[in-house]
Each structure stands twice: as structure tokens, then as C-alpha cells.
Short mmCIF file of C-alpha atoms in Angstrom, two decimals:
data_model
loop_
_atom_site.label_atom_id
_atom_site.label_comp_id
_atom_site.label_asym_id
_atom_site.label_seq_id
_atom_site.Cartn_x
_atom_site.Cartn_y
_atom_site.Cartn_z
CA MET A 29 0.00 0.00 0.00
CA ARG A 30 1.34 3.46 -0.97
CA VAL A 31 0.88 6.23 1.53
CA PHE A 32 0.73 9.70 -0.09
CA PRO A 33 3.57 8.98 -2.57
CA ARG A 34 3.34 12.38 -4.27
CA PHE A 35 3.59 14.25 -0.96
CA ARG A 36 6.59 12.16 0.08
CA ARG A 37 8.34 12.78 -3.21
CA ARG A 38 7.82 16.53 -2.98
CA ALA A 39 9.14 16.64 0.56
CA ARG A 40 12.23 14.65 -0.41
CA LEU A 41 12.74 16.85 -3.46
CA ALA A 42 12.55 20.10 -1.51
CA ARG A 43 14.85 18.80 1.19
CA GLY A 44 17.35 17.43 -1.32
CA ALA A 45 17.37 20.57 -3.45
CA CYS A 46 18.05 22.84 -0.47
CA ILE A 47 21.08 20.76 0.43
CA ALA A 48 22.44 19.84 -2.99
CA ALA A 49 21.98 23.00 -5.03
CA PRO A 50 24.87 25.00 -3.48
CA ALA A 51 27.19 22.07 -4.14
CA THR A 52 26.69 22.49 -7.88
CA LEU A 53 28.61 25.75 -7.59
CA ALA A 54 31.59 24.31 -5.73
CA PHE A 55 34.86 25.85 -6.88
CA ALA A 56 38.07 27.13 -5.38
CA VAL A 57 36.78 30.14 -3.45
CA GLY A 58 36.75 29.73 0.31
CA LEU A 59 37.04 25.95 0.42
CA PRO A 60 39.07 23.96 -2.09
CA THR A 61 36.55 22.30 -4.35
CA PRO A 62 35.79 18.75 -5.98
CA THR A 63 37.06 15.53 -13.60
CA THR A 64 38.31 12.06 -19.47
CA GLY A 65 41.56 10.66 -19.91
CA GLN A 66 43.38 8.96 -22.72
CA ALA A 67 44.72 5.47 -22.65
CA PRO A 68 48.37 5.24 -21.76
CA GLY A 69 50.69 5.49 -24.70
CA GLY A 70 53.06 2.98 -23.15
CA GLY A 71 56.79 3.30 -23.04
CA ASP A 72 56.99 7.08 -22.52
CA PRO A 73 59.12 8.02 -19.51
CA ASP A 74 56.73 10.86 -18.60
CA ARG A 75 53.45 11.98 -20.14
CA ASP A 76 50.68 14.48 -19.61
CA LEU A 77 47.31 12.75 -19.23
CA ARG A 78 44.31 14.88 -20.15
CA VAL A 79 41.43 14.61 -17.66
CA VAL A 80 38.27 16.56 -16.99
CA VAL A 81 36.97 17.52 -13.53
CA THR A 82 33.60 15.79 -13.16
CA GLN A 83 32.79 16.64 -9.55
CA ILE A 84 34.11 18.68 -6.64
CA ALA A 85 33.28 17.95 -2.98
CA GLY A 86 35.16 19.88 -0.34
CA ALA A 87 38.87 19.24 -0.91
CA THR A 88 38.21 16.16 -3.09
CA ILE A 89 38.49 16.46 -6.89
CA TYR A 90 36.95 13.73 -9.05
CA VAL A 91 38.31 13.14 -12.56
CA ASP A 92 37.13 10.88 -15.37
CA ALA A 93 40.27 8.78 -15.75
CA GLY A 94 41.53 5.98 -13.55
CA SER A 95 43.72 2.91 -13.37
CA GLN A 96 43.21 2.03 -17.05
CA ALA A 97 44.82 5.37 -17.94
CA GLY A 98 47.74 4.80 -15.55
CA ILE A 99 46.45 6.56 -12.40
CA GLU A 100 47.00 4.57 -9.20
CA THR A 101 45.99 5.08 -5.58
CA GLY A 102 48.77 6.85 -3.68
CA ASP A 103 50.23 8.64 -6.72
CA THR A 104 51.27 12.27 -6.35
CA VAL A 105 50.87 14.04 -9.70
CA SER A 106 51.71 17.55 -10.86
CA VAL A 107 48.92 19.47 -12.60
CA ARG A 108 49.14 21.61 -15.74
CA ARG A 109 46.58 23.62 -17.66
CA GLU A 110 48.33 22.90 -20.98
CA PRO A 111 50.33 19.82 -22.03
CA GLY A 112 53.99 20.49 -21.34
CA GLY A 113 53.13 23.74 -19.57
CA ASP A 114 54.17 24.96 -16.14
CA ALA A 115 52.83 23.08 -13.14
CA ILE A 116 50.14 24.90 -11.17
CA GLY A 117 50.23 22.53 -8.19
CA ARG A 118 50.16 18.90 -7.08
CA LEU A 119 47.39 16.40 -6.27
CA VAL A 120 47.40 13.10 -4.38
CA VAL A 121 45.29 10.19 -5.66
CA ILE A 122 42.97 9.07 -2.84
CA SER A 123 41.36 6.24 -4.80
CA ALA A 124 41.40 5.08 -8.44
CA ALA A 125 38.74 2.97 -10.12
CA SER A 126 39.13 1.77 -13.71
CA ARG A 127 37.73 4.95 -15.29
CA SER A 128 37.55 7.52 -12.49
CA SER A 129 39.70 8.81 -9.65
CA ALA A 130 39.40 10.91 -6.52
CA LEU A 131 42.27 13.28 -5.69
CA THR A 132 43.05 15.92 -3.10
CA PHE A 133 45.54 18.76 -2.79
CA ALA A 134 49.17 17.96 -1.92
CA GLY A 135 50.38 21.35 -0.73
CA ALA A 136 49.03 24.75 -1.74
CA VAL A 137 45.44 24.91 -3.04
CA PHE A 138 44.92 26.21 -6.58
CA ALA A 139 41.80 27.15 -8.54
CA ILE A 140 39.89 24.26 -10.15
CA THR A 141 36.39 24.40 -11.63
CA ARG A 142 33.96 21.61 -12.47
CA GLY A 143 34.20 20.61 -16.14
CA GLN A 144 37.68 22.06 -16.53
CA PRO A 145 40.25 20.10 -18.57
CA LEU A 146 43.55 19.47 -16.75
CA PHE A 147 46.76 17.64 -17.60
CA LEU A 148 48.29 15.29 -15.02
CA ARG A 149 51.99 14.48 -15.34
CA LEU A 150 52.35 10.72 -15.00
CA SER A 151 55.55 8.73 -14.82
CA GLY A 152 55.87 5.88 -17.29
CA GLY A 153 58.53 4.07 -15.28
CA ALA A 154 57.88 1.08 -13.04
CA GLY A 155 57.82 3.15 -9.91
CA PRO A 156 56.47 2.44 -6.45
CA THR A 157 53.02 3.76 -7.32
CA GLY A 158 52.03 1.17 -9.90
CA PRO A 159 51.07 -2.45 -9.26
CA ALA A 160 52.66 -5.33 -11.08
CA VAL A 161 50.47 -5.89 -14.15
CA ALA A 162 50.10 -9.38 -15.55
CA PRO A 163 51.54 -9.47 -19.10
CA GLU A 164 49.43 -10.40 -22.07
CA PRO A 165 49.74 -14.09 -23.05
CA GLY A 166 52.70 -14.44 -25.39
CA ALA A 167 54.13 -11.01 -24.56
CA PRO A 168 57.89 -10.81 -23.99
CA ALA A 169 58.94 -11.00 -20.37
CA ARG A 170 59.99 -7.75 -18.71
CA ARG A 171 63.14 -7.38 -16.73
CA THR A 172 62.51 -7.45 -13.02
CA PRO A 173 63.90 -4.41 -11.15
CA ALA A 174 66.32 -4.93 -8.33
CA ALA A 175 64.72 -5.96 -5.07
CA ARG A 176 63.96 -3.16 -2.64
CA GLY A 177 62.11 -2.70 0.57
CA PRO A 178 58.45 -1.77 1.02
CA THR A 179 57.37 1.69 -0.13
CA VAL A 180 54.73 3.71 1.73
CA ARG A 181 52.88 6.61 0.11
CA GLY A 182 49.93 8.48 1.54
CA ARG A 183 48.62 11.41 3.49
CA VAL A 184 47.57 12.19 7.04
CA ALA A 185 45.58 15.26 8.09
CA ILE A 186 44.18 16.79 11.27
CA ASP A 187 41.07 18.93 10.75
CA VAL A 188 39.01 21.02 13.15
CA ASP A 189 35.54 22.12 12.07
CA ALA A 190 33.51 24.46 14.33
CA ILE A 191 29.98 25.79 13.68
CA ASP A 192 27.81 28.21 15.66
CA SER A 193 24.27 28.65 14.30
CA ARG A 194 20.91 30.19 15.23
CA THR A 195 17.65 29.31 13.48
CA GLU A 196 14.41 31.20 14.16
CA TYR A 197 11.06 29.60 13.37
CA GLY A 198 8.93 32.49 14.64
CA PRO A 199 8.99 35.71 16.70
CA GLY A 200 8.74 34.03 20.11
CA PRO A 201 11.81 33.31 22.28
CA ASP A 202 10.90 29.63 22.30
CA GLN A 203 10.94 29.54 18.51
CA ALA A 204 14.70 29.94 18.13
CA VAL A 205 17.29 27.17 18.26
CA GLU A 206 20.98 27.81 18.89
CA ARG A 207 23.51 25.07 18.28
CA ARG A 208 27.26 24.72 18.49
CA TYR A 209 29.44 21.97 17.09
CA ALA A 210 33.19 21.42 17.28
CA THR A 211 34.65 18.42 15.49
CA PRO A 212 38.34 17.49 15.43
CA VAL A 213 39.05 14.87 12.76
CA LEU A 214 42.03 12.65 11.96
CA ARG A 215 42.09 11.56 8.29
CA PHE A 216 44.57 9.16 6.74
CA ASN A 217 45.27 7.12 3.64
CA ALA A 218 48.28 4.95 2.89
CA LEU A 219 49.39 2.63 0.10
CA VAL A 220 52.11 0.11 0.95
CA SER A 221 53.68 -1.44 -2.15
CA ASP A 222 56.75 -3.52 -3.03
CA LEU A 223 55.95 -5.99 -0.29
CA PRO A 224 57.23 -9.57 -0.63
CA GLY A 225 55.44 -11.38 -3.43
CA GLY A 226 54.31 -8.09 -5.03
CA ILE A 227 51.54 -7.60 -2.48
CA ARG A 228 50.03 -4.14 -1.93
CA VAL A 229 48.08 -2.90 1.08
CA ASP A 230 45.67 0.04 0.83
CA VAL A 231 44.19 1.67 3.97
CA SER A 232 42.14 4.87 4.37
CA GLY A 233 39.72 6.19 6.96
CA ARG A 234 38.98 8.83 9.56
CA GLY A 235 38.34 9.19 13.26
CA SER A 236 36.48 12.11 14.82
CA TYR A 237 35.07 13.43 18.06
CA ARG A 238 32.08 15.74 17.89
CA TYR A 239 31.19 18.18 20.63
CA ALA A 240 27.61 19.47 20.43
CA SER A 241 25.63 21.92 22.52
CA PRO A 242 23.27 20.20 24.97
CA ASP A 243 20.15 20.56 22.81
CA ALA A 244 21.82 19.21 19.65
CA ALA A 245 21.87 15.46 19.23
CA ALA A 246 25.26 14.12 18.17
CA GLN A 247 27.28 10.94 18.35
CA PRO A 248 30.56 12.03 20.00
CA MET A 249 32.92 9.36 18.69
CA SER A 250 33.05 8.20 15.08
CA ILE A 251 35.57 5.89 13.42
CA ARG A 252 35.09 5.15 9.74
CA LEU A 253 37.20 2.84 7.64
CA TYR A 254 36.82 3.49 3.93
CA SER A 255 39.32 0.95 2.62
CA ALA A 256 41.56 -1.77 4.07
CA SER A 257 42.55 -4.28 1.42
CA ILE A 258 45.33 -6.63 0.34
CA ASP A 259 46.02 -6.76 -3.39
CA LYS A 260 47.98 -9.35 -5.36
CA ARG A 261 48.57 -9.42 -9.14
CA PHE A 262 50.47 -12.43 -10.41
CA SER A 263 53.24 -11.93 -12.96
CA THR A 264 53.20 -15.53 -14.25
CA LEU A 265 49.43 -16.02 -14.27
CA PRO A 266 46.64 -13.76 -15.59
CA LEU A 267 45.15 -13.56 -12.10
CA HIS A 268 44.28 -10.68 -9.76
CA LEU A 269 43.14 -11.22 -6.16
CA ARG A 270 41.93 -8.62 -3.67
CA ALA A 271 40.47 -9.05 -0.19
CA GLY A 272 39.25 -6.75 2.57
CA ARG A 273 37.28 -3.51 2.22
CA PHE A 274 37.67 -2.01 -1.24
CA TYR A 275 36.05 -0.60 -4.35
CA ASN A 276 36.01 -2.77 -7.47
CA PRO A 277 38.39 -1.10 -9.97
CA TYR A 278 36.83 -2.88 -12.97
CA GLU A 279 33.26 -1.51 -12.81
CA SER A 280 31.43 1.44 -11.28
CA TYR A 281 28.12 0.01 -10.08
CA SER A 282 28.61 -2.31 -7.09
CA GLY A 283 30.10 0.24 -4.66
CA TYR A 284 32.20 -0.73 -1.64
CA TRP A 285 32.77 -4.29 -0.47
CA ASP A 286 33.75 -6.27 2.59
CA GLY A 287 34.82 -9.44 0.82
CA GLY A 288 37.00 -10.75 -1.97
CA LEU A 289 37.62 -10.25 -5.69
CA VAL A 290 38.93 -12.72 -8.29
CA ARG A 291 39.69 -11.61 -11.85
CA ILE A 292 41.10 -13.79 -14.62
CA GLY A 293 42.64 -12.04 -17.60
CA GLY A 294 45.30 -9.61 -18.71
CA ARG A 295 45.40 -5.85 -19.02
CA ARG A 296 43.16 -5.83 -22.11
CA ALA A 297 40.36 -8.18 -21.11
CA GLY A 298 39.14 -10.19 -18.18
CA ILE A 299 36.24 -11.70 -16.29
CA GLY A 300 35.73 -11.85 -12.55
CA ALA A 301 33.48 -12.22 -9.55
CA LEU A 302 33.10 -10.66 -6.11
CA ALA A 303 31.45 -12.03 -3.00
CA GLY A 304 31.02 -10.50 0.43
CA PHE A 305 28.92 -7.94 2.26
CA GLN A 306 27.85 -4.35 1.72
CA PRO A 307 28.86 -2.00 4.58
CA TYR A 308 26.32 0.34 6.15
CA ARG A 309 26.38 3.49 4.04
CA TRP A 310 25.73 6.00 6.81
CA ASP A 311 28.62 4.97 9.08
CA GLN A 312 30.63 2.43 7.01
CA LYS A 313 30.30 -0.21 9.73
CA PHE A 314 30.71 -3.87 8.92
CA THR A 315 27.53 -5.91 8.80
CA THR A 316 26.53 -9.39 7.68
CA GLU A 317 22.92 -8.27 7.06
CA LEU A 318 23.65 -7.31 3.44
CA PRO A 319 25.36 -10.20 1.59
CA LYS A 320 26.23 -9.26 -1.97
CA LEU A 321 27.43 -11.02 -5.13
CA SER A 322 28.70 -9.57 -8.43
CA VAL A 323 30.06 -10.84 -11.74
CA PHE A 324 31.72 -8.67 -14.36
CA ALA A 325 33.61 -8.61 -17.66
CA ASP A 326 35.85 -5.85 -18.99
CA PHE A 327 37.57 -5.22 -22.32
CA SER A 328 39.98 -2.56 -23.56
CA ALA A 329 41.33 -1.98 -27.08
CA GLY A 330 43.67 0.47 -28.72
CA GLY A 331 45.76 3.13 -27.06
CA GLY A 332 47.37 6.43 -27.90
CA ARG A 333 45.16 8.31 -30.40
CA THR A 334 42.28 5.79 -30.38
CA SER A 335 40.99 3.60 -27.57
CA TYR A 336 37.81 1.81 -26.54
CA ASP A 337 36.82 0.50 -23.08
CA ILE A 338 33.73 -1.42 -22.00
CA ASP A 339 32.59 -3.21 -18.85
CA LEU A 340 29.44 -5.20 -18.11
CA SER A 341 28.39 -6.30 -14.62
CA GLY A 342 25.51 -7.94 -12.75
CA HIS A 343 24.81 -7.57 -9.01
CA ARG A 344 22.54 -8.92 -6.29
CA VAL A 345 22.09 -7.86 -2.65
CA ASP A 346 20.10 -10.32 -0.48
CA PRO A 347 19.25 -8.52 2.81
CA ARG A 348 18.76 -10.65 5.92
CA ASN A 349 16.84 -7.96 7.81
CA GLY A 350 13.49 -8.16 6.03
CA LEU A 351 14.28 -5.74 3.22
CA GLU A 352 13.61 -6.53 -0.43
CA ARG A 353 16.24 -8.16 -2.64
CA HIS A 354 18.13 -5.69 -4.85
CA THR A 355 19.06 -6.99 -8.32
CA PHE A 356 20.67 -4.71 -10.89
CA ALA A 357 23.08 -4.58 -13.85
CA GLY A 358 25.43 -1.98 -15.33
CA LEU A 359 27.07 -1.24 -18.67
CA SER A 360 29.74 1.43 -19.37
CA GLN A 361 31.56 2.32 -22.59
CA ILE A 362 34.15 4.94 -23.55
CA LEU A 363 35.43 5.68 -27.06
CA ARG A 364 38.31 8.12 -27.60
CA HIS A 365 39.82 9.29 -30.86
CA ASP A 366 42.11 12.31 -30.92
CA GLY A 367 39.92 15.14 -29.59
CA LEU A 368 36.67 13.14 -29.67
CA ARG A 369 35.33 11.38 -26.59
CA LEU A 370 32.05 9.46 -26.29
CA SER A 371 30.94 7.84 -23.05
CA GLN A 372 27.85 5.98 -21.88
CA ASP A 373 26.68 4.63 -18.50
CA LEU A 374 23.54 2.52 -18.06
CA GLN A 375 22.12 0.89 -14.92
CA VAL A 376 18.87 -1.06 -14.74
CA ASP A 377 17.26 -2.21 -11.46
CA GLU A 378 14.51 -4.71 -10.78
CA ASN A 379 11.67 -2.95 -8.99
CA PRO A 380 10.70 -5.24 -6.05
CA GLU A 381 7.24 -3.65 -5.93
CA THR A 382 6.33 -4.47 -9.55
CA GLY A 383 8.92 -7.02 -10.68
CA GLU A 384 9.70 -4.83 -13.71
CA TRP A 385 13.15 -3.61 -14.76
CA GLU A 386 13.61 0.17 -14.73
CA VAL A 387 16.40 2.46 -15.88
CA THR A 388 17.87 4.17 -12.81
CA ARG A 389 21.06 5.59 -14.30
CA PHE A 390 21.62 6.70 -17.87
CA HIS A 391 24.34 9.06 -19.07
CA VAL A 392 25.51 9.78 -22.60
CA ASN A 393 28.21 12.41 -22.96
CA ALA A 394 30.20 13.63 -25.94
CA SER A 395 33.03 16.13 -26.20
CA VAL A 396 34.93 17.34 -29.28
CA ARG A 397 38.13 19.34 -29.24
CA ALA A 398 37.21 22.07 -31.70
CA SER A 399 40.66 23.65 -31.36
CA ALA A 400 43.66 23.53 -29.07
CA ARG A 401 41.80 25.71 -26.58
CA VAL A 402 38.10 24.95 -27.12
CA ASP A 403 36.06 21.85 -26.31
CA VAL A 404 32.41 21.47 -27.34
CA ARG A 405 30.39 19.04 -25.26
CA ALA A 406 26.87 17.67 -24.96
CA GLY A 407 25.10 15.28 -22.64
CA LEU A 408 21.86 13.51 -21.83
CA SER A 409 21.17 11.92 -18.45
CA ARG A 410 18.54 10.33 -16.21
CA ARG A 411 19.04 9.49 -12.56
CA ARG A 412 16.74 7.63 -10.14
CA THR A 413 17.85 6.67 -6.65
CA TYR A 414 17.29 3.10 -5.48
CA ARG A 415 16.42 3.39 -1.77
CA LEU A 416 17.25 0.00 -0.30
CA TRP A 417 15.92 0.92 3.13
CA GLU A 418 12.39 1.83 1.99
CA SER A 419 9.38 -0.48 1.75
CA VAL A 420 7.42 1.74 -0.69
CA ASP A 421 8.64 3.99 -3.50
CA VAL A 422 11.91 2.05 -3.50
CA ILE A 423 12.91 3.61 -6.81
CA ASP A 424 12.78 7.37 -6.36
CA TYR A 425 11.59 10.07 -8.75
CA ALA A 426 13.51 10.73 -11.98
CA ARG A 427 15.84 13.65 -12.62
CA ASP A 428 16.37 14.21 -16.37
CA ARG A 429 18.76 16.64 -18.02
CA ALA A 430 19.96 17.50 -21.53
CA LYS A 431 22.84 19.96 -21.93
CA LEU A 432 25.15 21.61 -24.44
CA GLY A 433 28.29 23.43 -23.40
CA LEU A 434 31.75 24.84 -24.06
CA ALA A 435 35.08 24.64 -22.26
CA VAL A 436 37.52 27.37 -23.27
CA ARG A 437 41.06 27.78 -21.93
CA SER A 438 43.86 30.18 -22.69
CA GLY A 439 46.97 30.10 -20.57
CA ARG A 440 45.83 30.53 -16.97
CA SER A 441 42.30 31.53 -17.99
CA ALA A 442 39.43 29.05 -18.24
CA PHE A 443 35.70 29.20 -18.92
CA VAL A 444 33.17 26.38 -18.67
CA GLY A 445 29.49 26.86 -19.48
CA ASP A 446 26.42 24.68 -20.05
CA VAL A 447 22.84 25.38 -21.15
CA GLY A 448 20.14 22.78 -21.13
CA LEU A 449 16.77 21.49 -20.03
CA VAL A 450 15.81 19.73 -16.80
CA ARG A 451 12.81 17.79 -15.60
CA VAL A 452 12.25 16.60 -12.05
CA ASP A 453 9.65 14.09 -10.84
CA ASP A 454 8.06 13.83 -14.34
CA GLY A 455 7.05 17.48 -14.11
CA ASP A 456 7.30 20.23 -16.70
CA VAL A 457 10.54 20.77 -18.59
CA GLY A 458 12.47 23.85 -17.47
CA PRO A 459 15.71 25.65 -18.35
CA ALA A 460 19.06 25.03 -16.67
CA VAL A 461 22.17 27.20 -17.03
CA SER A 462 25.51 26.85 -15.28
CA GLY A 463 28.99 28.20 -15.76
CA SER A 464 32.29 29.08 -14.16
CA ILE A 465 35.22 31.27 -15.12
CA HIS A 466 38.75 31.89 -13.90
CA LEU A 467 40.56 35.06 -15.03
CA PRO A 468 44.07 35.96 -13.89
CA PHE A 469 44.91 39.61 -13.27
CA PRO A 470 48.38 41.12 -13.65
CA GLY A 471 50.40 40.07 -10.65
CA PRO A 472 49.17 37.53 -8.12
CA LEU A 473 45.42 38.31 -8.31
CA GLY A 474 42.77 36.21 -10.03
CA LEU A 475 38.98 36.28 -10.41
CA THR A 476 36.92 33.10 -10.08
CA ALA A 477 33.15 33.09 -10.46
CA ALA A 478 30.43 30.49 -10.87
CA GLY A 479 26.67 30.49 -11.19
CA SER A 480 23.73 28.23 -11.91
CA PHE A 481 19.99 28.54 -12.48
CA TRP A 482 17.33 25.92 -13.01
CA LYS A 483 13.56 26.01 -13.02
CA GLY A 484 10.89 23.31 -12.89
CA ASP A 485 7.13 23.32 -12.62
CA ARG A 486 7.26 23.67 -8.80
CA HIS A 487 10.90 24.50 -8.13
CA GLU A 488 13.36 27.26 -8.95
CA ALA A 489 16.94 27.76 -7.78
CA LEU A 490 19.56 30.45 -8.39
CA ALA A 491 23.11 30.44 -7.05
CA LEU A 492 25.90 32.96 -7.67
CA GLN A 493 29.42 32.80 -6.28
CA PRO A 494 32.06 35.39 -7.28
CA GLY A 495 35.45 35.56 -5.60
CA LEU A 496 39.02 36.83 -5.72
CA SER A 497 42.24 34.98 -5.07
CA ALA A 498 45.91 35.90 -4.77
CA THR A 499 48.87 33.53 -5.01
CA TRP A 500 52.43 34.13 -3.88
CA SER A 501 54.72 31.14 -4.31
CA ARG A 502 53.17 28.46 -2.06
CA VAL A 503 50.61 30.76 -0.38
CA ARG A 504 47.11 31.30 -1.72
CA VAL A 505 44.51 33.65 -0.22
CA ASN A 506 40.91 33.80 -1.39
CA ALA A 507 37.67 35.54 -0.52
CA GLY A 508 34.22 35.30 -2.01
CA TYR A 509 30.48 35.86 -1.68
CA ARG A 510 27.67 33.33 -2.23
CA TYR A 511 24.04 34.12 -3.04
CA TYR A 512 21.54 31.25 -2.97
CA ARG A 513 17.79 31.33 -3.53
CA TYR A 514 15.46 28.35 -3.70
CA ASP A 515 11.69 28.53 -4.21
CA TYR A 516 9.39 25.52 -3.79
CA GLU A 517 5.71 26.17 -4.52
CA VAL A 518 4.55 28.47 -1.64
CA SER A 519 7.78 28.31 0.40
CA GLY A 520 11.41 29.08 -0.21
CA THR A 521 14.71 30.20 1.22
CA LEU A 522 17.24 32.97 0.56
CA THR A 523 20.73 33.01 2.05
CA HIS A 524 23.93 35.01 1.73
CA ALA A 525 27.41 33.92 2.70
CA VAL A 526 30.91 35.38 2.84
CA GLN A 527 33.89 33.03 2.63
CA THR A 528 37.59 33.63 3.14
CA GLY A 529 40.54 31.31 3.36
CA VAL A 530 44.28 30.82 3.09
CA SER A 531 46.31 27.78 2.10
CA ILE A 532 50.04 27.41 2.60
CA GLY A 533 52.30 24.75 1.16
CA LEU A 534 55.02 24.03 3.71
CA ASP A 535 58.26 22.09 3.48
CA ASP A 536 58.54 18.29 3.70
CA GLY A 537 55.06 17.66 2.31
CA PHE A 538 53.16 19.68 4.94
CA ALA A 539 50.21 21.91 4.00
CA LEU A 540 48.04 24.26 6.07
CA LEU A 541 44.48 25.33 5.25
CA LEU A 542 42.35 27.89 7.13
CA ASN A 543 38.80 28.90 6.16
CA GLY A 544 36.02 31.00 7.62
CA THR A 545 32.38 31.33 6.50
CA GLY A 546 29.58 33.58 7.67
CA GLN A 547 26.04 32.82 6.48
CA TRP A 548 22.81 34.72 7.06
CA GLY A 549 19.25 34.87 5.81
CA GLU A 550 15.68 35.20 7.03
CA GLY A 551 15.66 33.45 10.40
CA LEU A 552 19.19 32.08 9.93
CA ARG A 553 22.67 32.98 11.17
CA ALA A 554 25.73 30.74 11.13
CA VAL A 555 29.50 31.07 11.50
CA ARG A 556 31.90 28.30 10.51
CA LEU A 557 35.65 28.02 11.10
CA TYR A 558 37.66 25.25 9.50
CA SER A 559 41.36 24.41 9.75
CA SER A 560 43.45 21.55 8.41
CA ILE A 561 47.11 20.60 8.53
CA SER A 562 48.23 17.70 6.39
CA LYS A 563 51.38 15.76 5.65
CA SER A 564 51.98 13.89 2.38
CA PHE A 565 54.56 11.13 2.40
#
């Protein structure tokens, strides 16, 4: 029996839009903000890999190239805006799947915008960052480098996040809520390679303590382990084994695992299976209530100017806590040729309420390098969330979007813009516009600005975020303003915020980051202070 499904969908939509809309403007003003790569050419001592920023979340930058393009967890890469150009900074690879990677700043923060093309300098040598790759059958044997001890690469950071807020629901003194939070956090990730037998160990996680004012509910202690795995690739057999907590590097649909992976095949093609359990998503705790099984196949062809990658996978989660079984499948393809890139993602889920298969994830994206400095791109997407923990409306409302855009770069300047159409919850089609720009001034100053607007039949959102930055050697200072307005039928919200921050790259891999934010609006006031000191090794 469905209980007011339309009302529930609207409530979820309004709540989600209020939280998610400002994130679409994330860029390097105030907080460092969260990108398509080419297949490795092979044999080059060093090369610049072209990637595109696909998402920005806090200090995490997501790019659309991964292990198949030569990016490995634990790598530290220098970043350039043009191939062979001057480095603008360094990034550390937090995690690398087959076709995507998550990175964070290693030292001073620099301006990055969503959709911006970047060039990562990769080393072609058999260094400590890359795993031993099983050779293709019949390929000539490679010379084994001299034995050496284990190599450890990673990053550790200590953050402190403090928030003081006041929310007023009415004119009365009992209609105001004041809350204070202070959260020190220890974050870490480490990759240990060159262990006996070619084994690699990957560990990442965080521990935090959260102080909260008496009237604010909070769990004081929190320890979250994001990865803890042992990895072994055989040099004499086309076999790859992995066990522990990890993300499958050969497909992008099954998420994180507590279990084991077996893959048979070489670098170009393989088949495999995974078995284990799905961790709790809200706190990453281990549980045996969600046993999970996956099978997959992957294939890669070409390299250099032209390459093609595809993976196909099937998945099943069989909850032991009374929830419905989740069965789904995924297909991804990427074709690259010179300046042309075509990509496609498709996920279909079995609806436990109807027994029918429904498309929950569909993305088709194309980009063409019109010139050395201009990329033209287009995309079509549909996204529906599968809510495993619900008993009704398990597959959420659809979010559809079609877009056409440009990415223009010239030296240190960059512009990214998209125009398109959106539809939410099968409502009316509305316009959507987004863009960001970075302009350097003479001397150390630079202007960075971003904005977005979208409108549906019951929703409308506008966000603007201009800012200035100044860079001297390894010191970067920035300040900016954020305007955000969201209207939902008869209600809405309007907020303003001022952000300022400084990042300093220190010696021996240390980096310091300080940020402050003040936010205000009708019935709202909040102040946030954030600091982080990190050490890359």
C-alpha cells in the first residue's frame, strides 16, 4: 500500500534541493573544491594525461580517468593547464577505479572548476606507485627491477571544524534554536607497495570526536574505515586477487565491499566475480545483514590516439533484515579518438514492488576538441535513486537533463558553461544554465566566479558565487560571496554567505588550510571556522 507517494516525493525533493543546489557551484573560493583521460601510450618516460573535472566535494576532486589510464591510488601528480606547460600545483590520488579517480591537494590549493580540462603528469617508469600488471599471453617478459624494501605513500591530516548557528522559526523566544558543534578529525590514507610477493596494502579512513551543545543530538565518537585491502597481481598467471574492504576497480556500479575479488585475464580483457557484504552506508560499519554477489567482464582496445573500453556487470544484494532483494546490472563504454570522446553509462534495477526492470542511471556524454583551446560538449542523463531501506517507493523520482556546453582555456584563464533542459519528478521541462570562469589579473590576483539557475514546474533555484584569489609562491589567499535562492511552490529560502581562506604549502610535504564562512538569511545565522594541517609522504 502506498501512503501519499506524491507528498513524500515533494518533501524529499525540496529537502534534497536545499542541500544539494549549493554544491553544484563548488569551486576554489573559500574551500578547495571537488574531472576524461586517454589510454596510456606505453613506453613514454613521462606523459601528460588529459582529464576533466567531473565533480568537486570539499577538498576532493573527481576526474574521469583511472587505473586504465595509468592513475594509481597513492600517486602524487603535478597538474598543468596545458600539455607540457608549467605546473600549477600537485594532487594526491585518494582512490582510483578503472575509469575515475578521486584526488586531493598535496600542498598549496589552486583554482579548479567543475568541467575544466587538466593535464596530469604521470611517470611511465615502473615506480612504487604502480602495481605489477600481468603481461598479455605471449608477450615478452619484462626485466625485473632490483629488489627493494616496502614503499609507503599516503597522506595524514588533522582537521578542526567548528559551527555556531541560530535558526528562528517564529517571533517568540521559544521559537529559536541555537547550536554549536566542534569536530576534530584525523584523516589518513596509505598505500604500501613492493611488499614480498608483489603484495600491496591500501588503507584509508577517519576518526572524529564531535562536541555538540546540549540541545543538539550528536554521536561524539566516530571511526570510519573506507578501505583496508590486500592486493595481489600475479606476474606468471593472468590472475588478480583482492580481499578486505575495497572498491572494485573494474566496474562502477557495485560500490564498496567487505569481501573478496577474483579476476582472470590480462590488461586488455578479463572476467571476474566478487562475494562479500555491503557496509552500512551511513557509518561504514561492517555488517553481515547485506550479503552481496557480483560478476563482471571488462575489455579494452587500442591506445594512444584511439581507444575503446567497456565493462558489463551484474549484481545482487540479499538482505537478511526483512528488506527486499536488490538486483541490478550496469554497462559502461568509452570511445576516444584524438579530440573526440564518447561515453555511456547505463544501470537497470529490478523494482521489487512491480517485478519490472527500470532504468535508474543513464548518461551519454560527448566532447569534441574544436581547437587547441576549445572543447564542445553535450550530454543527456537520467538518474533515479534506489532506496534499499524503503518499503514503498523504493525507486525514487527521476531527474532528467539535456545539456550543451563549451570549455575554453587560454593560458591561466578558463571558462566552462552549459545550457540545457531539466525535468524533475516527471514534471514540466524547465531551463538550466551553469557556468564558471577563472581570469588571472596582472600580478598575483585572479577572479573566479560560478553560477547556476534551473527552473521546474514547482521549483526554482539560483546560485551565484564570485570571488578573488591571490597567489604568492606556495601561499594562496581567497575571498568570495555566495548568493543562494530556492523557491518551492509556496515556500522558499534565501541566504547570503561570505567566505575567506588561506592555504600554505610548507616544506617536507606539509600543508596548512584555514577557512572561515559567515552565512545569514531570514531566520538564519551561522558562523563556521575550518582548519586543516596535512602531511603527504
